[in-house]
Each structure stands twice: as structure tokens, then as C-alpha cells.
Amino acid sequence: MLTDHLRSFPQGFRALVLGASGGIGSAFVRHLQADPRCGLVVGLGRGTVPPVDFEREATVAEAAAALAPQGPFHLLIVATGMLHGPEGMPEKRLGQLHYAQMQACLRTNAMGPALVMAQFAPLLSKDRSVLAVLSAKVGSIGDNRLGGWYSYRASKAALNMFVKTAAIEVQRGNPQAVLVALHPGTVDSALSAPFRGAEIGRPAVDAAADMLRAIDGLTPECTGGFYAYSGQPLPW
């Protein structure tokens, strides 16, 4: 169900969604398009114009420059993520670690979003703005009780550190900006498909709605935090 969730943002607010072709990213776009308070929503991905492709570093800065005239933006959501791919499935044991999988996870889950923060944070509104990146609870060091999934866990932990560190810097020049990492929960998507995602995950449209509600409740005091889709803070 598509509903109006973003009452804390000004009428006509402008939004950007990176990873808009994915299950969760496209759900965010649909919600924002249906929100009567949203004046503009732009979805970006590898196949858009301009493209954002974390395999091609220059595309991030090029996209930010191309979209700058449409800003400032009040909401930026980075909905990209990788758990498995051509380099392999999540590692269950130390002996399964290899560079290709580690590098792929770090590029998609940490390095790419970090570049987005670097290039797009200057486009955030000086009034009310939120930059949210999709992290994962398994990236919490304090909550890790099962082990396994080495590259994915490490890449999300790295992402959380990028968010925390960037939030400190951005707040100095834009005190109203909020940078946070969000845990979407288990979602029925391509990412979770090999792990019974269709059975245990909820629809992407519901996950996006939950996270938008959480975003709506964030204040500048929340910047640099790690939150679940319920709005509850998570341990680092």
C-alpha cells in the first residue's frame, strides 16, 4: 500500500534514490512518487541517464554534477547492496575467503556509497535533509553471534563507519543534515532469494514504507546513527 509517510519534510521536497532498479530501490521510488508532498523524485542506477555505476568511479561525481541544478535535495537514499554474485556466495568459513569476493562486497556495499556521500552531501538542503544508506544488522560487530558471511558483514561494518565519520564532517557545515545507516530487515528480493527470502522476507514495498516512517522521525540529533526499519537504534 502506498501512503504519505514524509510529513516532516517540506511541501515540494526533492528526493534521490540510488539503486532505483532494485527491489527495495524501486519500492522507494513508487512510494515517493505517490507522496503528494514530494515535488521531485529521481531514480538513479547503472542504466539511467546519468548513470551511477560503482564499477566506474567517475560516474558518481558526474551524476552529482548533472543533478546539482535540480537541487538542493531533502532526501537521498542509497538502496544498493550485494550479498552474492559472480564472485561467489557468502563465506561460511575462514577457509573460503578470497580477494575477489571481498573486493566485490566492499566496492558495492561500502566504497560506492562512500563516494555517493562525498559527492552528493553538498547537494543536501540546508533546512531539512536526510541521507540514508541501506546497511544490515549483520554488519553490527556488537550483535555478531553467529559468525560467517565474512565479506558481507565486514563491508556493512565499513559502511557504518563511513556513515558515522561523514556525519561528523557534514554536520559542521550543514547542522540540519542527518546521515544514517538503515537496516531494512529481511526482504523478499533478489539479494535474499537464495536464503529463503520469499518465505521469510516481507515485500519490498512494505520494507520501504517502514524505512520511510523511520526516516520521517529522524532529527539532527540522530545523525551518524545506525537504525532498524522500526526506528530503533542498533549497536555498532
XYZ file of C-alpha atoms in Angstrom, residues 126-222:
97
model
C 20.432 23.360 4.472
C 16.975 23.189 6.039
C 15.686 19.633 6.487
C 17.613 16.813 4.809
C 18.334 13.113 5.292
C 20.913 10.924 3.563
C 20.157 7.275 4.365
C 22.162 4.268 3.216
C 20.946 0.686 3.436
C 23.169 -1.233 5.799
C 22.358 -4.530 7.557
C 22.105 -5.756 11.127
C 24.707 -8.432 10.331
C 27.165 -5.554 9.934
C 26.901 -4.885 13.674
C 30.070 -6.046 15.439
C 28.359 -5.999 18.825
C 25.427 -8.097 17.595
C 27.502 -10.737 15.760
C 26.771 -14.036 17.491
C 26.688 -16.492 14.596
C 29.795 -15.674 12.541
C 30.014 -16.450 8.836
C 29.222 -14.181 5.889
C 32.641 -12.583 6.328
C 32.798 -10.225 3.353
C 29.208 -9.051 3.657
C 29.478 -8.420 7.394
C 32.795 -6.599 7.006
C 31.574 -4.447 4.132
C 28.482 -3.334 6.049
C 30.591 -2.608 9.138
C 32.839 -0.486 6.917
C 29.786 1.278 5.519
C 28.616 2.085 9.045
C 31.978 3.667 9.831
C 31.851 5.730 6.635
C 28.390 6.990 7.644
C 29.437 7.839 11.203
C 32.585 9.651 10.097
C 30.897 11.519 7.231
C 28.075 12.619 9.541
C 30.565 14.370 11.823
C 32.071 16.319 8.930
C 28.797 17.161 7.178
C 27.208 18.412 10.387
C 29.858 21.107 10.709
C 28.665 22.831 7.540
C 25.050 21.641 7.495
C 23.736 21.220 11.055
C 20.267 20.185 9.852
C 21.522 17.289 7.709
C 21.027 13.754 9.002
C 23.243 10.903 7.749
C 22.217 7.432 8.898
C 22.612 3.718 8.167
C 19.349 1.760 7.977
C 18.688 -1.948 8.453
C 15.784 -2.963 6.168
C 15.161 -6.358 7.752
C 14.695 -9.474 5.641
C 13.053 -8.550 2.346
C 11.771 -10.715 -0.477
C 14.299 -9.610 -3.104
C 16.987 -10.913 -5.422
C 19.534 -10.374 -2.653
C 17.733 -12.696 -0.242
C 16.351 -15.159 -2.803
C 18.968 -17.903 -2.210
C 18.310 -17.699 1.538
C 14.551 -18.369 1.669
C 13.818 -14.681 1.120
C 10.449 -15.414 -0.463
C 9.444 -17.432 2.610
C 10.790 -15.374 5.477
C 11.055 -11.885 3.960
C 8.353 -9.255 3.652
C 7.530 -7.467 0.372
C 9.902 -4.697 -0.671
C 7.056 -2.188 -0.758
C 6.395 -2.857 2.948
C 10.083 -2.624 3.848
C 10.378 0.704 2.042
C 7.287 2.017 3.842
C 8.743 1.020 7.208
C 12.035 2.741 6.469
C 10.327 5.903 5.252
C 8.451 6.067 8.550
C 11.763 5.673 10.375
C 13.343 8.392 8.217
C 10.429 10.725 8.922
C 11.167 10.548 12.639
C 14.876 11.327 12.394
C 16.158 14.594 13.820
C 19.603 16.226 13.535
C 20.489 14.593 16.866
C 20.189 11.210 15.116
